[in-house]
């Protein structure tokens, strides 16, 4: 079997690309599951609890199969923070927002997530970044704000931020804090075990949550399939591919693939949701991704004393 360093790097890149593709479909699949204000399907509350419960069941099987030791008391705090951000905060805020805006629109706002995660790491883990990083972070945020204002005016909501955009910004903040909290215990637990333990620890909340928010009206089969996707792939299997790709191909090389995610979302929304390719959305996505790319390069080269 070919196990050369080049083969491992190539395999890591392909696994990383698979992970990015899986995550890129999360937004359109979530919108399929929740529906819109005019044609609602599942409640965002139910989607949040049910997707995490699905991932929790799979995680429990995995942890038992590999005989993973239980987290220590020191590890439980970061895991609980990751639970709050990645299992509850991000999907819930995203679900409510996607009832009001298109997946393509949300892709532009959430494309700031890599920069937000780097900023959260600088704050919580006391990592120093060069001034250039904060300049590009501010520029990316300004571009997202401008896009939101222009889109609101275009949709006849006036020249101001919409409630859905506020929810999306909150989702980005919740996810970034959750990612950084999980990163704190990744070295000691292992990346795959971190996401698995987070999902298992959430089961006492997500199982009854899914039960009490179970839909009372008829749900389209496509919405059930979308829920299955975000529970099995977005919440669980995608992390296995992504983390393994980072490990084999190297974090610096593989993490750059994440810049493709907004465009995967925008393109996938065309066949899945019937959305149209919008020149303004694509243009702002390109600009924001450029600031993310340059900002992350600055974040990876901390300023020396």
mmCIF file of C-alpha atoms in Angstrom, residues 115-279:
data_model
loop_
_atom_site.group_PDB
_atom_site.id
_atom_site.type_symbol
_atom_site.label_atom_id
_atom_site.label_comp_id
_atom_site.label_asym_id
_atom_site.label_seq_id
_atom_site.Cartn_x
_atom_site.Cartn_y
_atom_site.Cartn_z
ATOM 1 C CA UNK A 115 -11.747 34.970 10.652
ATOM 2 C CA UNK A 116 -14.138 34.953 13.611
ATOM 3 C CA UNK A 117 -12.587 31.698 14.822
ATOM 4 C CA UNK A 118 -9.085 33.160 14.566
ATOM 5 C CA UNK A 119 -10.226 36.253 16.467
ATOM 6 C CA UNK A 120 -11.842 34.079 19.159
ATOM 7 C CA UNK A 121 -8.598 32.093 19.460
ATOM 8 C CA UNK A 122 -6.633 35.325 19.863
ATOM 9 C CA UNK A 123 -9.011 36.386 22.617
ATOM 10 C CA UNK A 124 -9.613 33.139 24.517
ATOM 11 C CA UNK A 125 -6.253 31.425 23.974
ATOM 12 C CA UNK A 126 -4.187 34.620 24.218
ATOM 13 C CA UNK A 127 -2.710 34.134 20.762
ATOM 14 C CA UNK A 128 -1.137 37.244 19.283
ATOM 15 C CA UNK A 129 -1.793 38.244 15.695
ATOM 16 C CA UNK A 130 -0.242 40.934 13.562
ATOM 17 C CA UNK A 131 -2.056 44.238 13.093
ATOM 18 C CA UNK A 132 -2.741 43.220 9.488
ATOM 19 C CA UNK A 133 -4.996 40.397 10.680
ATOM 20 C CA UNK A 134 -7.252 42.785 12.576
ATOM 21 C CA UNK A 135 -7.289 45.162 9.587
ATOM 22 C CA UNK A 136 -8.513 42.383 7.279
ATOM 23 C CA UNK A 137 -10.954 41.143 9.909
ATOM 24 C CA UNK A 138 -12.447 44.643 10.113
ATOM 25 C CA UNK A 139 -12.506 44.921 6.310
ATOM 26 C CA UNK A 140 -14.276 41.565 5.961
ATOM 27 C CA UNK A 141 -16.830 42.567 8.572
ATOM 28 C CA UNK A 142 -17.419 45.881 6.806
ATOM 29 C CA UNK A 143 -17.974 44.073 3.493
ATOM 30 C CA UNK A 144 -20.505 41.745 5.108
ATOM 31 C CA UNK A 145 -22.297 44.698 6.708
ATOM 32 C CA UNK A 146 -22.383 46.546 3.366
ATOM 33 C CA UNK A 147 -23.736 43.463 1.605
ATOM 34 C CA UNK A 148 -26.465 43.105 4.240
ATOM 35 C CA UNK A 149 -27.458 46.766 3.913
ATOM 36 C CA UNK A 150 -27.572 46.619 0.115
ATOM 37 C CA UNK A 151 -29.522 43.350 0.141
ATOM 38 C CA UNK A 152 -32.023 44.754 2.654
ATOM 39 C CA UNK A 153 -32.565 47.838 0.490
ATOM 40 C CA UNK A 154 -32.896 45.644 -2.606
ATOM 41 C CA UNK A 155 -35.576 43.544 -0.890
ATOM 42 C CA UNK A 156 -37.529 46.625 0.152
ATOM 43 C CA UNK A 157 -36.695 46.409 3.864
ATOM 44 C CA UNK A 158 -35.082 49.826 3.987
ATOM 45 C CA UNK A 159 -31.420 50.669 4.348
ATOM 46 C CA UNK A 160 -30.702 48.708 7.535
ATOM 47 C CA UNK A 161 -29.633 45.346 8.862
ATOM 48 C CA UNK A 162 -32.360 42.716 8.931
ATOM 49 C CA UNK A 163 -33.167 40.515 11.911
ATOM 50 C CA UNK A 164 -32.000 37.472 9.936
ATOM 51 C CA UNK A 165 -28.564 39.025 9.425
ATOM 52 C CA UNK A 166 -28.303 39.613 13.170
ATOM 53 C CA UNK A 167 -29.104 35.936 13.732
ATOM 54 C CA UNK A 168 -26.430 34.917 11.202
ATOM 55 C CA UNK A 169 -23.821 37.080 12.925
ATOM 56 C CA UNK A 170 -24.807 35.445 16.210
ATOM 57 C CA UNK A 171 -24.464 32.017 14.591
ATOM 58 C CA UNK A 172 -20.937 32.889 13.427
ATOM 59 C CA UNK A 173 -20.023 34.044 16.927
ATOM 60 C CA UNK A 174 -21.451 30.918 18.561
ATOM 61 C CA UNK A 175 -19.679 28.577 16.144
ATOM 62 C CA UNK A 176 -16.320 30.338 16.479
ATOM 63 C CA UNK A 177 -16.401 30.151 20.284
ATOM 64 C CA UNK A 178 -17.395 26.503 20.082
ATOM 65 C CA UNK A 179 -14.565 25.692 17.670
ATOM 66 C CA UNK A 180 -11.954 27.367 19.864
ATOM 67 C CA UNK A 181 -13.263 25.616 22.977
ATOM 68 C CA UNK A 182 -13.050 22.267 21.193
ATOM 69 C CA UNK A 183 -9.547 23.069 19.982
ATOM 70 C CA UNK A 184 -8.422 23.466 23.595
ATOM 71 C CA UNK A 185 -8.940 19.742 24.241
ATOM 72 C CA UNK A 186 -8.211 18.371 20.762
ATOM 73 C CA UNK A 187 -4.567 17.607 21.566
ATOM 74 C CA UNK A 188 -5.470 15.508 24.604
ATOM 75 C CA UNK A 189 -8.693 13.868 23.363
ATOM 76 C CA UNK A 190 -8.228 13.618 19.615
ATOM 77 C CA UNK A 191 -10.254 15.588 17.075
ATOM 78 C CA UNK A 192 -12.820 12.905 16.226
ATOM 79 C CA UNK A 193 -13.422 12.170 19.889
ATOM 80 C CA UNK A 194 -14.004 15.851 20.666
ATOM 81 C CA UNK A 195 -16.992 16.185 18.335
ATOM 82 C CA UNK A 196 -18.252 12.755 19.429
ATOM 83 C CA UNK A 197 -18.086 13.554 23.145
ATOM 84 C CA UNK A 198 -19.751 16.922 22.545
ATOM 85 C CA UNK A 199 -22.677 15.209 20.784
ATOM 86 C CA UNK A 200 -22.955 12.480 23.432
ATOM 87 C CA UNK A 201 -22.868 14.984 26.301
ATOM 88 C CA UNK A 202 -25.712 16.847 24.579
ATOM 89 C CA UNK A 203 -28.010 13.790 24.414
ATOM 90 C CA UNK A 204 -29.786 14.516 27.749
ATOM 91 C CA UNK A 205 -30.863 17.809 26.175
ATOM 92 C CA UNK A 206 -31.283 16.915 22.508
ATOM 93 C CA UNK A 207 -33.308 13.702 22.895
ATOM 94 C CA UNK A 208 -36.122 15.212 25.004
ATOM 95 C CA UNK A 209 -35.834 18.422 22.965
ATOM 96 C CA UNK A 210 -36.507 16.498 19.748
ATOM 97 C CA UNK A 211 -39.389 14.614 21.403
ATOM 98 C CA UNK A 212 -41.173 17.728 22.673
ATOM 99 C CA UNK A 213 -40.716 19.707 19.446
ATOM 100 C CA UNK A 214 -41.669 16.871 17.073
ATOM 101 C CA UNK A 215 -43.648 18.324 14.118
ATOM 102 C CA UNK A 216 -47.415 18.159 14.484
ATOM 103 C CA UNK A 217 -48.139 18.700 10.784
ATOM 104 C CA UNK A 218 -47.174 16.753 7.686
ATOM 105 C CA UNK A 219 -43.560 17.242 6.622
ATOM 106 C CA UNK A 220 -42.318 16.830 3.065
ATOM 107 C CA UNK A 221 -40.032 13.807 2.440
ATOM 108 C CA UNK A 222 -37.314 16.153 1.137
ATOM 109 C CA UNK A 223 -37.280 17.948 4.482
ATOM 110 C CA UNK A 224 -36.814 14.656 6.355
ATOM 111 C CA UNK A 225 -33.942 13.758 4.025
ATOM 112 C CA UNK A 226 -32.404 17.182 4.621
ATOM 113 C CA UNK A 227 -32.630 16.641 8.381
ATOM 114 C CA UNK A 228 -30.957 13.257 7.987
ATOM 115 C CA UNK A 229 -28.149 14.931 6.060
ATOM 116 C CA UNK A 230 -27.436 17.669 8.606
ATOM 117 C CA UNK A 231 -27.596 15.151 11.462
ATOM 118 C CA UNK A 232 -25.415 12.412 9.975
ATOM 119 C CA UNK A 233 -23.063 14.402 7.762
ATOM 120 C CA UNK A 234 -22.965 18.082 8.789
ATOM 121 C CA UNK A 235 -22.957 17.354 12.508
ATOM 122 C CA UNK A 236 -20.804 14.230 12.556
ATOM 123 C CA UNK A 237 -19.266 12.515 9.502
ATOM 124 C CA UNK A 238 -18.076 15.785 7.975
ATOM 125 C CA UNK A 239 -15.887 16.425 11.003
ATOM 126 C CA UNK A 240 -14.263 12.999 10.631
ATOM 127 C CA UNK A 241 -13.265 13.747 7.035
ATOM 128 C CA UNK A 242 -12.191 17.304 7.870
ATOM 129 C CA UNK A 243 -10.118 16.480 10.941
ATOM 130 C CA UNK A 244 -8.469 13.481 9.285
ATOM 131 C CA UNK A 245 -7.680 15.620 6.262
ATOM 132 C CA UNK A 246 -6.055 18.261 8.465
ATOM 133 C CA UNK A 247 -3.989 15.567 10.157
ATOM 134 C CA UNK A 248 -2.756 13.907 6.941
ATOM 135 C CA UNK A 249 -2.371 16.915 4.675
ATOM 136 C CA UNK A 250 -1.253 19.503 7.204
ATOM 137 C CA UNK A 251 -3.418 22.239 8.752
ATOM 138 C CA UNK A 252 -1.909 25.105 6.744
ATOM 139 C CA UNK A 253 -2.534 23.501 3.336
ATOM 140 C CA UNK A 254 -5.836 21.772 3.999
ATOM 141 C CA UNK A 255 -7.451 24.626 5.933
ATOM 142 C CA UNK A 256 -7.203 26.835 2.831
ATOM 143 C CA UNK A 257 -9.804 24.573 1.188
ATOM 144 C CA UNK A 258 -12.352 26.124 3.549
ATOM 145 C CA UNK A 259 -12.264 29.206 1.332
ATOM 146 C CA UNK A 260 -14.249 27.190 -1.234
ATOM 147 C CA UNK A 261 -17.152 26.569 1.149
ATOM 148 C CA UNK A 262 -19.238 29.712 0.428
ATOM 149 C CA UNK A 263 -19.105 29.013 -3.302
ATOM 150 C CA UNK A 264 -20.104 25.372 -2.801
ATOM 151 C CA UNK A 265 -23.092 26.633 -0.809
ATOM 152 C CA UNK A 266 -24.076 29.208 -3.439
ATOM 153 C CA UNK A 267 -23.778 26.716 -6.304
ATOM 154 C CA UNK A 268 -25.572 23.924 -4.409
ATOM 155 C CA UNK A 269 -28.492 26.239 -3.614
ATOM 156 C CA UNK A 270 -29.328 26.463 -7.323
ATOM 157 C CA UNK A 271 -30.410 22.817 -7.860
ATOM 158 C CA UNK A 272 -31.454 22.114 -4.259
ATOM 159 C CA UNK A 273 -33.528 25.244 -3.605
ATOM 160 C CA UNK A 274 -34.062 26.757 -7.016
ATOM 161 C CA UNK A 275 -32.087 29.876 -6.104
ATOM 162 C CA UNK A 276 -30.530 31.890 -8.907
ATOM 163 C CA UNK A 277 -26.895 32.890 -9.248
ATOM 164 C CA UNK A 278 -26.744 36.533 -8.206
ATOM 165 C CA UNK A 279 -23.837 38.705 -9.410
#
